[in-house]
C-alpha positions as a Markdown table, in Angstrom:
| # | Residue | x | y | z |
|---|---|---|---|---|
| 1 | Met | 0.0 | 0.0 | 0.0 |
| 2 | Ile | 2.8 | 2.3 | 0.8 |
| 3 | Asn | 4.3 | 1.7 | -2.7 |
| 4 | Ala | 1.1 | 2.6 | -4.5 |
| 5 | Ser | 0.6 | 5.9 | -2.6 |
| 6 | Ser | 4.3 | 6.8 | -3.1 |
| 7 | Asn | 3.9 | 6.2 | -6.8 |
| 8 | Lys | 0.8 | 8.3 | -6.9 |
| 9 | Ser | 2.6 | 11.2 | -5.1 |
| 10 | Leu | 5.5 | 10.9 | -7.6 |
| 11 | Leu | 3.1 | 11.0 | -10.5 |
| 12 | Trp | 1.4 | 14.1 | -9.2 |
| 13 | Leu | 4.8 | 15.8 | -8.6 |
| 14 | Ile | 6.0 | 14.9 | -12.1 |
| 15 | Gly | 2.7 | 16.3 | -13.5 |
| 16 | Phe | 3.0 | 19.5 | -11.5 |
| 17 | Leu | 6.7 | 20.0 | -12.7 |
| 18 | Leu | 5.7 | 19.3 | -16.3 |
| 19 | Phe | 2.9 | 21.8 | -16.1 |
| 20 | Thr | 5.1 | 24.5 | -14.6 |
| 21 | Asn | 7.8 | 24.0 | -17.2 |
| 22 | Ile | 5.2 | 24.3 | -20.0 |
| 23 | Ala | 3.8 | 27.4 | -18.4 |
| 24 | Met | 7.3 | 29.0 | -18.2 |
| 25 | Leu | 8.0 | 28.0 | -21.8 |
| 26 | Val | 4.7 | 29.6 | -23.0 |
| 27 | Phe | 5.4 | 32.7 | -21.0 |
| 28 | Phe | 9.0 | 33.2 | -22.3 |
| 29 | Leu | 8.1 | 32.4 | -25.9 |
| 30 | Phe | 4.7 | 34.1 | -26.3 |
| 31 | Leu | 3.9 | 36.4 | -23.5 |
| 32 | Asn | 7.2 | 38.1 | -22.8 |
| 33 | Glu | 7.7 | 41.2 | -24.9 |
| 34 | Pro | 10.8 | 40.3 | -27.1 |
| 35 | Gln | 10.7 | 43.5 | -29.0 |
| 36 | Lys | 12.0 | 45.4 | -26.0 |
| 37 | Arg | 15.0 | 43.1 | -25.7 |
| 38 | Ser | 15.9 | 42.8 | -29.4 |
| 39 | Lys | 15.8 | 46.5 | -30.5 |
| 40 | Pro | 19.0 | 47.5 | -32.2 |
| 41 | Arg | 21.1 | 50.3 | -30.7 |
| 42 | Glu | 20.5 | 52.4 | -33.7 |
| 43 | Asp | 16.7 | 52.3 | -33.1 |
| 44 | Tyr | 17.3 | 53.7 | -29.6 |
| 45 | Ile | 19.5 | 56.5 | -30.9 |
| 46 | Glu | 17.0 | 57.5 | -33.5 |
| 47 | Ala | 14.2 | 57.3 | -31.0 |
| 48 | Phe | 16.2 | 59.6 | -28.7 |
| 49 | Leu | 16.7 | 62.1 | -31.5 |
| 50 | Lys | 13.1 | 62.1 | -32.5 |
| 51 | Lys | 11.5 | 61.9 | -29.0 |
| 52 | Asp | 13.8 | 63.8 | -26.7 |
| 53 | Leu | 15.5 | 66.2 | -29.1 |
| 54 | Lys | 12.5 | 66.5 | -31.4 |
| 55 | Phe | 14.5 | 66.2 | -34.6 |
| 56 | Asp | 12.4 | 66.9 | -37.6 |
| 57 | Thr | 12.4 | 64.8 | -40.8 |
| 58 | Thr | 15.2 | 66.9 | -42.4 |
| 59 | Gln | 17.4 | 66.5 | -39.3 |
| 60 | Ile | 16.8 | 62.8 | -39.2 |
| 61 | Asn | 17.7 | 62.4 | -42.9 |
| 62 | Thr | 20.8 | 64.4 | -42.4 |
| 63 | Tyr | 21.7 | 62.4 | -39.3 |
| 64 | Asn | 21.2 | 59.1 | -41.2 |
| 65 | Ser | 23.5 | 60.4 | -44.0 |
| 66 | Ile | 26.2 | 61.5 | -41.4 |
| 67 | Lys | 25.9 | 58.1 | -39.7 |
| 68 | Ser | 26.3 | 56.2 | -42.9 |
| 69 | Lys | 29.5 | 58.1 | -43.8 |
| 70 | His | 30.8 | 57.7 | -40.3 |
| 71 | Met | 30.2 | 53.9 | -40.4 |
| 72 | Glu | 31.9 | 53.6 | -43.7 |
| 73 | Met | 34.9 | 55.4 | -42.3 |
| 74 | Val | 35.2 | 53.6 | -39.0 |
| 75 | Lys | 34.6 | 50.0 | -40.3 |
| 76 | Pro | 38.3 | 49.8 | -41.5 |
| 77 | Leu | 39.4 | 51.3 | -38.2 |
| 78 | Phe | 37.5 | 48.6 | -36.2 |
| 79 | Asp | 38.9 | 45.9 | -38.4 |
| 80 | Ser | 42.4 | 47.3 | -38.0 |
| 81 | Leu | 42.0 | 47.5 | -34.2 |
| 82 | Lys | 40.7 | 43.9 | -34.1 |
| 83 | Asn | 43.7 | 42.7 | -36.1 |
| 84 | Ala | 46.1 | 44.6 | -33.9 |
| 85 | Lys | 44.6 | 43.1 | -30.8 |
| 86 | Asp | 44.7 | 39.7 | -32.3 |
| 87 | Thr | 48.4 | 40.1 | -33.2 |
| 88 | Tyr | 49.1 | 41.5 | -29.7 |
| 89 | Tyr | 47.5 | 38.7 | -27.8 |
| 90 | Gln | 49.1 | 36.1 | -30.0 |
| 91 | Leu | 52.4 | 37.2 | -28.4 |
| 92 | Leu | 51.3 | 35.3 | -25.3 |
| 93 | Tyr | 52.0 | 32.1 | -27.2 |
| 94 | Ser | 55.4 | 33.2 | -28.6 |
| 95 | Gln | 58.6 | 32.4 | -26.8 |
| 96 | Gln | 60.3 | 35.3 | -28.5 |
| 97 | Ser | 58.0 | 38.1 | -27.4 |
| 98 | Gly | 60.3 | 40.6 | -25.7 |
| 99 | Asp | 59.2 | 43.7 | -24.0 |
| 100 | Ser | 60.0 | 45.9 | -27.0 |
| 101 | Leu | 57.8 | 43.8 | -29.3 |
| 102 | Val | 55.0 | 43.8 | -26.8 |
| 103 | Ser | 55.3 | 47.6 | -26.4 |
| 104 | Gln | 55.4 | 48.0 | -30.2 |
| 105 | Lys | 52.2 | 46.0 | -30.7 |
| 106 | Ala | 50.5 | 47.8 | -27.8 |
| 107 | Ser | 51.3 | 51.2 | -29.4 |
| 108 | Val | 49.7 | 50.0 | -32.7 |
| 109 | Ile | 46.5 | 49.3 | -30.6 |
| 110 | Gly | 46.8 | 52.7 | -29.0 |
| 111 | His | 47.2 | 54.4 | -32.4 |
| 112 | Asp | 44.1 | 52.6 | -33.8 |
| 113 | Gln | 42.1 | 53.4 | -30.7 |
| 114 | Thr | 43.1 | 57.1 | -31.0 |
| 115 | Gln | 41.9 | 57.2 | -34.6 |
| 116 | Leu | 38.6 | 55.7 | -33.6 |
| 117 | Glu | 38.1 | 58.2 | -30.7 |
| 118 | Leu | 39.0 | 61.1 | -33.0 |
| 119 | Ser | 36.5 | 59.9 | -35.6 |
| 120 | Met | 33.8 | 59.4 | -32.9 |
| 121 | Phe | 34.5 | 62.9 | -31.6 |
| 122 | Gln | 34.1 | 64.4 | -35.1 |
| 123 | His | 30.9 | 62.4 | -35.6 |
| 124 | Leu | 29.4 | 63.7 | -32.4 |
| 125 | Lys | 30.4 | 67.2 | -33.3 |
| 126 | Asn | 28.6 | 66.8 | -36.7 |
| 127 | Val | 25.4 | 65.4 | -34.9 |
| 128 | Arg | 25.6 | 68.3 | -32.4 |
| 129 | Ala | 25.8 | 70.8 | -35.3 |
| 130 | Leu | 22.4 | 69.5 | -36.5 |
| 131 | Cys | 20.7 | 70.7 | -33.3 |
| 132 | Thr | 18.8 | 73.9 | -32.9 |
| 133 | Pro | 19.8 | 76.1 | -29.9 |
| 134 | Gly | 16.9 | 74.6 | -27.9 |
| 135 | Gln | 17.9 | 71.1 | -28.8 |
| 136 | Leu | 21.6 | 71.8 | -27.9 |
| 137 | Val | 20.6 | 72.2 | -24.2 |
| 138 | Ile | 19.0 | 68.8 | -24.2 |
| 139 | Phe | 21.8 | 67.2 | -26.2 |
| 140 | Asp | 24.5 | 68.6 | -24.0 |
| 141 | Ser | 22.9 | 67.6 | -20.7 |
| 142 | Ser | 22.0 | 64.1 | -22.0 |
| 143 | Phe | 25.5 | 63.6 | -23.5 |
| 144 | Lys | 27.1 | 64.3 | -20.2 |
| 145 | Lys | 25.1 | 61.5 | -18.6 |
| 146 | Val | 26.1 | 59.1 | -21.3 |
| 147 | Ile | 29.8 | 60.0 | -20.9 |
| 148 | Glu | 29.6 | 59.6 | -17.1 |
| 149 | Lys | 28.0 | 56.2 | -17.5 |
| 150 | Phe | 30.7 | 55.0 | -19.9 |
| 151 | Thr | 33.6 | 56.4 | -17.9 |
| 152 | Gly | 32.3 | 55.2 | -14.6 |
| 153 | His | 32.0 | 58.7 | -13.1 |
| 154 | Gly | 28.3 | 58.3 | -12.7 |
| 155 | Arg | 28.5 | 55.2 | -10.5 |
| 156 | Lys | 28.0 | 55.2 | -6.8 |
| 157 | Pro | 31.1 | 54.5 | -4.9 |
| 158 | Lys | 31.3 | 51.1 | -3.2 |
| 159 | Glu | 30.8 | 51.1 | 0.5 |
| 160 | Asp | 33.5 | 49.7 | 2.7 |
| 161 | Lys | 32.4 | 46.6 | 4.5 |
| 162 | Lys | 34.0 | 46.6 | 7.9 |
C-alpha cells in the first residue's frame, strides 16, 4: 500500500513540474515582450533624436547620412583594431615576445584606438551641429550623462564593508 501511494505522489509531482515547465515556456516564448529586448542600438539612438531632441524629418535624414558616412569610415578602423589586438595577444604564445615587441604591438593598438576616438568625436560634433539652440541644451545635458555612464564617473562608490 505504501508503494502505491508513493507512486501516486511521484506522478502528481512529475505532472506538476511538467505543467510549470510548459507554463514557463509559454510565458517566455509568447507572453514576454521580445521587441523590448531585441531592439538594435540604432533604433534607440534614432528614438532619442526624435522623441527627446524632437528632430524633424530633415534633421533625421541628415543624421542618417552622417551616420552612414561615419560607419563607412570607422569600419576599417574597427577591423584594424581587431587585427592589432589579435596580433598583440598572439604574443602570449610566442617564446620570443620581448618587452620591446609587446610595447610596439600595444602602441599600434593605441594608435588605432586614438583614430577611432577622433573619428567618434568628429561624428558627435557633426550630430551636435544639427541641433537647434533649444535642442543643444537637451543634447549637451544628455550627453554628459552618457559619458559619465561609460567612464564610470556616474557610478555610486562602493561602501567599505568593515
